[in-house]
Structures are given as C-alpha cells and as structure tokens.
C-alpha cells in the first residue's frame, strides 16, 4: 500500500518537470538559418539523433503528459461512483490523490495537473518576447487565484491559506519580473 501511495505521489509531483523537459525539447527556433532547440541552441532540430529522441519524447507526451491526468480523472470518477473514496483500503492506497480536498472536489488533483500543464505550456511556448510571456503567466495566475478563492478546494483552512499565499507570491514575482523587462 505504501508503494502505491508513494508511486501516486511521485507521478503527480514529477508532472510539471517532465512536461517542461518535453516542451523544451520540442521548442525549436530558427537561428542563423538553422533550426535549434530554443533553450539549448547547440542542439539541432534537424538531425537523426534529435528525431530518435523526439520519438521517445512523443511517447512520454502521449502517455505521461496527456493520458496520465485523464486516467487519474477517470479512476477517481469511477471510484466516486462506486463509493470507494470512503473505503479504508482504497484510501490507504490512493488517498494521496483526493483526501486533502473537500469531498465535492475529489478530482481536484487533476485540476492541479491541468494548471501545471498550462503554466509550463505558456512558459515554454507562448511568446518569444519575455514581457508578453510574463503577462500571459500573470493573467493565468490571476484566473487560477480567483478560481481558488471562489472554490477553496482543500479541506484544511491552512492549506487553502497557503495556496492563496503562494499564488499571490507568484503574481508578485511575475509583476516584479515584468517591471524589470
């Protein structure tokens, strides 16, 4: 049971870094007539080696970045419909995916994964001009903060307060970053 619980935690917490690594790999730009990976200009996007790793990145994207959140959502909805979310054995194994949220927000972990996906997508692909990217991140952060404040999905008041503080801090940091750009 502890291994399943730990595995679920690892899958959820590693989601954003894996998304970022995959998106960075696919973000090719043209510099001096050559297509290169934007974050690593020494890597050409037109080589056989790049394409062989791109196949692996495609598989990771399809299975991990895209299918995993959908599978978790389907799994949680099915468990909810079968009244398993209150079963002790089920909670010991998979509770990390839903127990910190209010019962009507049992699926909220998948919302968090979607939020992370969008943040990473904006960071990696949206706008090559830094101020526009920062503004897009700020706009999305405001939407996320408003949704959080309206719904307060966590059971714990402290967790809701911490999430509010962190989202506010993110907005402040993005505002500072935009003023420096």
XYZ file of N, CA and C in Angstrom:
543
model
N 0.814 -1.205 0.000
C 0.000 0.000 0.000
C 0.853 1.262 0.000
N 1.936 1.247 0.794
C 2.805 2.421 0.842
C 3.497 2.657 -0.492
N 3.823 1.573 -1.209
C 4.474 1.730 -2.507
C 3.526 2.349 -3.529
N 2.274 1.934 -3.495
C 1.289 2.511 -4.419
C 1.075 3.988 -4.087
N 0.944 4.287 -2.808
C 0.760 5.674 -2.365
C 1.962 6.533 -2.782
N 3.167 6.005 -2.559
C 4.385 6.734 -2.945
C 4.463 6.891 -4.460
N 4.088 5.850 -5.191
C 4.100 5.924 -6.657
C 3.147 6.985 -7.180
N 1.957 7.059 -6.573
C 0.991 8.101 -6.964
C 1.567 9.492 -6.693
N 2.207 9.647 -5.539
C 2.813 10.943 -5.192
C 3.896 11.318 -6.186
N 4.741 10.373 -6.533
C 5.835 10.645 -7.476
C 5.274 11.032 -8.844
N 4.259 10.315 -9.304
C 3.647 10.638 -10.602
C 3.109 12.066 -10.619
N 2.418 12.448 -9.557
C 1.806 13.773 -9.506
C 2.855 14.876 -9.351
N 3.817 14.678 -8.471
C 4.787 15.740 -8.205
C 5.857 15.882 -9.286
N 6.041 14.852 -10.090
C 7.029 14.959 -11.167
C 6.402 15.440 -12.473
N 5.110 15.666 -12.459
C 4.392 16.013 -13.689
C 4.917 17.295 -14.345
N 5.019 18.383 -13.601
C 5.450 19.668 -14.189
C 6.873 19.609 -14.739
N 7.861 19.040 -14.002
C 9.210 18.967 -14.580
C 9.282 18.111 -15.846
N 8.512 17.028 -15.883
C 8.510 16.193 -17.089
C 7.878 16.952 -18.249
N 6.766 17.637 -17.994
C 6.145 18.482 -19.037
C 7.136 19.506 -19.566
N 7.818 20.170 -18.645
C 8.757 21.205 -19.044
C 9.881 20.629 -19.904
N 10.429 19.506 -19.496
C 11.520 18.891 -20.267
C 11.060 18.523 -21.680
N 9.865 17.973 -21.790
C 9.348 17.589 -23.102
C 9.061 18.828 -23.960
N 8.421 19.821 -23.378
C 8.104 21.024 -24.146
C 9.367 21.767 -24.577
N 10.340 21.828 -23.710
C 11.604 22.478 -24.076
C 12.241 21.753 -25.261
N 12.180 20.441 -25.247
C 12.774 19.652 -26.330
C 12.099 19.943 -27.669
N 10.802 20.162 -27.648
C 10.068 20.394 -28.895
C 10.046 21.858 -29.323
N 10.545 22.752 -28.515
C 10.503 24.177 -28.837
C 11.711 24.552 -29.693
N 11.577 24.350 -30.995
C 12.656 24.651 -31.933
C 12.441 26.030 -32.562
N 13.526 26.747 -32.731
C 13.502 28.060 -33.359
C 14.589 28.109 -34.424
N 14.460 29.046 -35.332
C 15.468 29.206 -36.380
C 16.433 30.313 -35.978
N 17.698 29.958 -35.907
C 18.767 30.914 -35.598
C 19.841 30.769 -36.672
N 20.139 31.848 -37.326
C 21.150 31.864 -38.387
C 20.884 30.778 -39.426
N 19.612 30.601 -39.774
C 19.250 29.652 -40.816
C 19.182 28.200 -40.371
N 19.417 27.924 -39.089
C 19.351 26.542 -38.613
C 18.297 26.410 -37.531
N 17.546 25.296 -37.587
C 16.545 25.019 -36.548
C 17.248 24.387 -35.358
N 17.106 25.060 -34.198
C 17.744 24.568 -32.972
C 16.723 24.595 -31.832
N 17.020 23.829 -30.770
C 16.183 23.859 -29.578
C 16.402 25.209 -28.908
N 15.321 25.940 -28.658
C 15.414 27.313 -28.162
C 16.231 27.418 -26.873
N 16.041 26.508 -25.939
C 16.747 26.577 -24.660
C 18.170 26.032 -24.745
N 18.451 25.257 -25.800
C 19.788 24.677 -25.984
C 20.196 24.839 -27.444
N 20.665 26.018 -27.843
C 20.944 26.288 -29.259
C 22.003 25.387 -29.885
N 22.741 24.647 -29.061
C 23.717 23.710 -29.611
C 23.083 22.436 -30.142
N 21.802 22.242 -29.881
C 21.098 21.032 -30.323
C 20.295 21.355 -31.581
N 20.672 20.748 -32.678
C 19.972 20.955 -33.948
C 18.702 20.117 -33.984
N 17.627 20.715 -34.459
C 16.334 20.023 -34.524
C 16.159 19.220 -35.805
N 17.170 19.187 -36.636
C 17.039 18.516 -37.924
C 17.892 17.263 -38.026
N 18.557 16.869 -36.956
C 19.432 15.700 -37.019
C 18.666 14.409 -36.749
N 19.254 13.316 -37.170
C 18.667 11.998 -36.924
C 18.606 11.715 -35.423
N 19.623 12.132 -34.694
C 19.659 11.916 -33.252
C 18.505 12.662 -32.565
N 18.260 13.897 -32.997
C 17.143 14.661 -32.434
C 15.832 13.928 -32.675
N 15.616 13.442 -33.898
C 14.359 12.766 -34.215
C 14.217 11.445 -33.462
N 15.327 10.750 -33.218
C 15.220 9.495 -32.467
C 14.797 9.767 -31.022
N 15.301 10.847 -30.430
C 14.854 11.216 -29.084
C 13.450 11.826 -29.110
N 13.089 12.442 -30.219
C 11.753 13.032 -30.343
C 10.683 11.942 -30.287
N 10.993 10.769 -30.812
C 10.044 9.656 -30.732
C 9.798 9.284 -29.276
N 10.864 9.219 -28.500
C 10.735 8.927 -27.070
C 9.956 10.038 -26.363
N 10.237 11.271 -26.704
C 9.522 12.402 -26.112
C 8.040 12.361 -26.495
N 7.736 11.964 -27.730
C 6.335 11.816 -28.159
C 5.607 10.769 -27.321
N 6.283 9.665 -27.063
C 5.681 8.601 -26.254
C 5.427 9.106 -24.839
N 6.416 9.791 -24.250
C 6.242 10.352 -22.908
C 5.108 11.373 -22.891
N 5.036 12.183 -23.939
C 3.955 13.173 -24.015
C 2.600 12.468 -24.055
N 2.475 11.495 -24.936
C 1.192 10.812 -25.097
C 0.775 10.080 -23.825
N 1.712 9.355 -23.211
C 1.359 8.520 -22.060
C 1.362 9.278 -20.736
N 2.354 10.104 -20.538
C 2.526 10.720 -19.226
C 1.859 12.088 -19.143
N 2.174 12.944 -20.086
C 1.673 14.316 -20.032
C 0.184 14.373 -20.375
N -0.231 13.626 -21.365
C -1.615 13.713 -21.822
C -2.515 12.659 -21.165
N -2.131 11.391 -21.262
C -3.018 10.306 -20.822
C -3.081 10.142 -19.302
N -1.988 10.394 -18.589
C -1.995 10.156 -17.143
C -3.042 11.002 -16.404
N -3.123 12.311 -16.617
C -4.175 13.075 -15.916
C -5.586 12.599 -16.260
N -5.796 12.229 -17.511
C -7.105 11.722 -17.915
C -7.388 10.391 -17.226
N -6.379 9.542 -17.150
C -6.546 8.247 -16.475
C -6.821 8.439 -14.982
N -6.136 9.373 -14.355
C -6.377 9.647 -12.931
C -7.803 10.167 -12.734
N -8.230 11.079 -13.595
C -9.594 11.610 -13.503
C -10.617 10.491 -13.674
N -10.437 9.652 -14.680
C -11.345 8.531 -14.915
C -11.361 7.599 -13.698
N -10.181 7.305 -13.150
C -10.050 6.427 -11.991
C -10.794 7.005 -10.782
N -10.624 8.307 -10.542
C -11.279 8.939 -9.401
C -12.796 9.027 -9.586
N -13.254 9.342 -10.784
C -14.698 9.396 -11.042
C -15.308 8.013 -10.844
N -14.636 7.003 -11.347
C -15.126 5.627 -11.174
C -15.172 5.238 -9.700
N -14.111 5.594 -8.968
C -14.079 5.295 -7.530
C -15.197 6.044 -6.802
N -15.432 7.286 -7.188
C -16.507 8.074 -6.582
C -17.869 7.421 -6.834
N -18.108 7.036 -8.077
C -19.390 6.421 -8.430
C -19.598 5.090 -7.720
N -18.502 4.367 -7.460
C -18.579 3.075 -6.773
C -18.427 3.220 -5.259
N -18.459 4.462 -4.783
C -18.381 4.763 -3.347
C -17.113 4.210 -2.682
N -16.006 4.225 -3.406
C -14.744 3.717 -2.859
C -13.933 4.787 -2.142
N -14.267 6.044 -2.311
C -13.469 7.110 -1.725
C -13.538 7.127 -0.197
N -14.460 6.385 0.364
C -14.569 6.289 1.824
C -14.077 4.941 2.347
N -13.673 4.060 1.446
C -13.164 2.743 1.810
C -11.739 2.868 2.353
N -11.493 2.361 3.552
C -10.173 2.497 4.194
C -9.043 1.917 3.352
N -9.259 0.740 2.799
C -8.219 0.104 1.988
C -7.898 0.953 0.760
N -8.923 1.454 0.093
C -8.744 2.309 -1.079
C -8.020 3.600 -0.691
N -8.430 4.186 0.440
C -7.815 5.439 0.896
C -6.347 5.251 1.255
N -5.996 4.113 1.845
C -4.593 3.848 2.170
C -3.733 3.812 0.912
N -4.278 3.291 -0.154
C -3.519 3.144 -1.392
C -3.528 4.418 -2.245
N -4.680 5.006 -2.416
C -4.830 6.098 -3.394
C -5.271 7.423 -2.789
N -5.360 7.486 -1.482
C -5.850 8.690 -0.821
C -5.046 9.940 -1.115
N -3.777 9.765 -1.456
C -2.929 10.915 -1.764
C -3.482 11.717 -2.947
N -4.319 11.093 -3.746
C -4.887 11.761 -4.918
C -6.133 12.595 -4.601
N -6.761 12.374 -3.420
C -8.032 13.052 -3.185
C -8.312 13.436 -1.739
N -7.627 12.868 -0.772
C -8.019 13.075 0.616
C -7.816 14.488 1.153
N -6.938 15.266 0.576
C -6.710 16.618 1.097
C -7.760 17.615 0.591
N -8.637 17.158 -0.298
C -9.645 18.037 -0.878
C -11.016 17.784 -0.263
N -11.845 18.820 -0.293
C -13.221 18.647 0.173
C -13.896 17.579 -0.697
N -14.821 16.824 -0.142
C -15.415 15.698 -0.879
C -15.947 16.045 -2.274
N -16.549 17.217 -2.426
C -17.073 17.547 -3.757
C -15.961 17.901 -4.754
N -14.735 18.066 -4.258
C -13.588 18.352 -5.133
C -12.598 17.194 -5.143
N -13.096 15.967 -5.043
C -12.239 14.776 -5.024
C -11.332 14.683 -6.257
N -11.715 15.283 -7.335
C -10.984 15.246 -8.604
C -9.945 16.370 -8.721
N -9.792 17.222 -7.715
C -9.027 18.461 -7.835
C -7.554 18.241 -8.180
N -7.007 17.091 -7.852
C -5.611 16.826 -8.222
C -5.428 16.896 -9.738
N -6.425 16.468 -10.483
C -6.321 16.555 -11.944
C -6.435 18.001 -12.422
N -7.174 18.826 -11.688
C -7.227 20.258 -11.999
C -5.849 20.879 -11.764
N -5.194 20.472 -10.689
C -3.841 20.967 -10.407
C -2.880 20.535 -11.509
N -3.000 19.300 -11.990
C -2.151 18.845 -13.097
C -2.418 19.677 -14.354
N -3.673 19.968 -14.630
C -4.010 20.804 -15.794
C -3.420 22.202 -15.639
N -3.501 22.739 -14.422
C -2.924 24.068 -14.146
C -1.416 24.043 -14.403
N -0.738 23.023 -13.913
C 0.714 22.903 -14.130
C 1.030 22.781 -15.615
N 0.226 21.998 -16.334
C 0.406 21.827 -17.768
C 0.335 23.174 -18.477
N -0.679 23.963 -18.154
C -0.863 25.259 -18.812
C 0.256 26.226 -18.450
N 0.664 26.251 -17.166
C 1.786 27.113 -16.782
C 3.042 26.766 -17.584
N 3.354 25.486 -17.672
C 4.553 25.060 -18.396
C 4.410 25.341 -19.882
N 3.222 25.128 -20.421
C 2.977 25.401 -21.837
C 3.207 26.875 -22.154
N 2.672 27.754 -21.321
C 2.876 29.199 -21.523
C 4.355 29.536 -21.407
N 5.006 28.996 -20.380
C 6.414 29.296 -20.153
C 7.283 28.843 -21.330
N 7.009 27.669 -21.867
C 7.873 27.112 -22.909
C 7.554 27.609 -24.310
N 6.286 27.887 -24.602
C 5.917 28.165 -25.987
C 5.339 29.549 -26.248
N 4.684 30.110 -25.284
C 3.960 31.351 -25.553
C 4.920 32.530 -25.638
N 4.913 33.166 -26.740
C 5.598 34.436 -26.935
C 7.120 34.329 -26.725
N 7.844 34.612 -27.753
C 9.302 34.662 -27.614
C 9.721 35.968 -26.931
N 8.844 36.944 -26.924
C 9.119 38.229 -26.280
C 8.748 38.104 -24.799
N 9.741 38.192 -23.934
C 9.601 37.938 -22.498
C 8.451 38.703 -21.824
N 8.278 40.000 -22.062
C 7.173 40.704 -21.387
C 5.790 40.131 -21.715
N 5.582 39.689 -22.960
C 4.295 39.099 -23.319
C 4.084 37.772 -22.595
N 5.150 36.971 -22.522
C 5.056 35.692 -21.816
C 4.735 35.937 -20.348
N 5.404 36.907 -19.736
C 5.160 37.221 -18.328
C 3.726 37.690 -18.126
N 3.218 38.496 -19.036
C 1.833 38.964 -18.927
C 0.854 37.795 -19.062
N 1.143 36.865 -19.971
C 0.278 35.687 -20.118
C 0.307 34.842 -18.842
N 1.482 34.678 -18.257
C 1.594 33.943 -16.993
C 0.851 34.667 -15.873
N 0.942 35.989 -15.852
C 0.226 36.766 -14.839
C -1.289 36.623 -15.003
N -1.773 36.713 -16.219
C -3.203 36.587 -16.474
C -3.701 35.209 -16.031
N -2.966 34.179 -16.398
C -3.377 32.829 -15.997
C -3.307 32.673 -14.476
N -2.290 33.265 -13.848
C -2.163 33.210 -12.391
C -3.341 33.880 -11.698
N -3.788 34.999 -12.244
C -4.953 35.691 -11.677
C -6.186 34.795 -11.784
N -6.371 34.151 -12.931
C -7.511 33.255 -13.109
C -7.456 32.088 -12.124
N -6.272 31.522 -11.943
C -6.100 30.407 -11.008
C -6.372 30.869 -9.580
N -5.862 32.030 -9.222
C -6.084 32.563 -7.874
C -7.574 32.826 -7.627
N -8.251 33.420 -8.593
C -9.685 33.681 -8.446
C -10.480 32.379 -8.302
N -10.145 31.392 -9.124
C -10.819 30.093 -9.021
C -10.584 29.479 -7.648
N -9.349 29.575 -7.177
C -9.040 29.028 -5.856
C -9.832 29.749 -4.761
N -9.862 31.061 -4.819
C -10.583 31.831 -3.803
C -12.090 31.578 -3.836
N -12.636 31.347 -5.011
C -14.070 31.070 -5.119
C -14.428 29.673 -4.608
N -13.535 28.704 -4.842
C -13.871 27.308 -4.540
C -13.261 26.785 -3.237
N -12.084 27.283 -2.873
C -11.371 26.789 -1.687
C -11.467 25.261 -1.595
N -10.775 24.554 -2.489
C -10.978 23.113 -2.620
C -10.388 22.243 -1.501
N -9.436 22.762 -0.748
C -8.808 21.952 0.291
C -9.700 21.845 1.522
N -9.610 20.735 2.214
C -10.337 20.552 3.478
C -9.788 21.506 4.528
N -8.477 21.570 4.592
C -7.807 22.360 5.617
C -7.813 23.850 5.273
N -8.215 24.646 6.235
C -8.164 26.104 6.076
C -6.725 26.555 5.880
N -5.805 25.911 6.593
C -4.386 26.256 6.460
C -3.883 25.996 5.035
N -4.251 24.851 4.456
C -3.816 24.550 3.085
C -4.404 25.542 2.081
N -5.646 25.933 2.285
C -6.243 26.954 1.414
C -5.512 28.283 1.564
N -5.154 28.635 2.803
C -4.434 29.892 3.047
C -3.038 29.839 2.429
N -2.364 28.713 2.571
C -1.014 28.569 1.995
C -1.087 28.656 0.472
N -2.055 27.984 -0.127
C -2.213 28.048 -1.589
C -2.498 29.484 -2.041
N -3.327 30.190 -1.309
C -3.618 31.590 -1.622
C -2.354 32.432 -1.535
N -1.579 32.243 -0.478
C -0.326 32.994 -0.310
C 0.660 32.685 -1.435
N 0.786 31.409 -1.782
C 1.731 31.035 -2.840
C 1.307 31.589 -4.200
N 0.034 31.532 -4.497
C -0.438 32.098 -5.770
C -0.262 33.619 -5.797
N -0.481 34.264 -4.665
C -0.262 35.711 -4.571
C 1.214 36.034 -4.727
N 2.059 35.250 -4.094
C 3.506 35.437 -4.222
C 3.947 35.250 -5.670
N 3.396 34.256 -6.340
C 3.708 34.051 -7.751
C 3.342 35.292 -8.566
N 2.185 35.856 -8.310
C 1.778 37.082 -9.005
C 2.732 38.238 -8.727
N 3.148 38.388 -7.478
C 4.090 39.445 -7.113
C 5.410 39.263 -7.842
N 5.916 38.017 -7.869
C 7.182 37.745 -8.561
C 7.068 38.005 -10.058
N 5.946 37.624 -10.639
C 5.742 37.888 -12.067
C 5.644 39.395 -12.323
N 5.008 40.128 -11.423
C 4.916 41.580 -11.569
C 6.300 42.226 -11.479
N 7.117 41.753 -10.541
C 8.492 42.264 -10.425
C 9.263 41.939 -11.688
N 9.087 40.719 -12.194
C 9.771 40.310 -13.422
C 9.331 41.150 -14.606
N 8.050 41.478 -14.663
C 7.570 42.273 -15.798
C 8.075 43.717 -15.723
N 8.272 44.216 -14.512
C 8.764 45.594 -14.374
C 10.249 45.692 -14.730
N 10.967 44.582 -14.617
C 12.398 44.574 -14.958
C 12.616 44.378 -16.445
N 11.613 43.818 -17.150
C 11.776 43.500 -18.559
C 11.711 44.716 -19.446
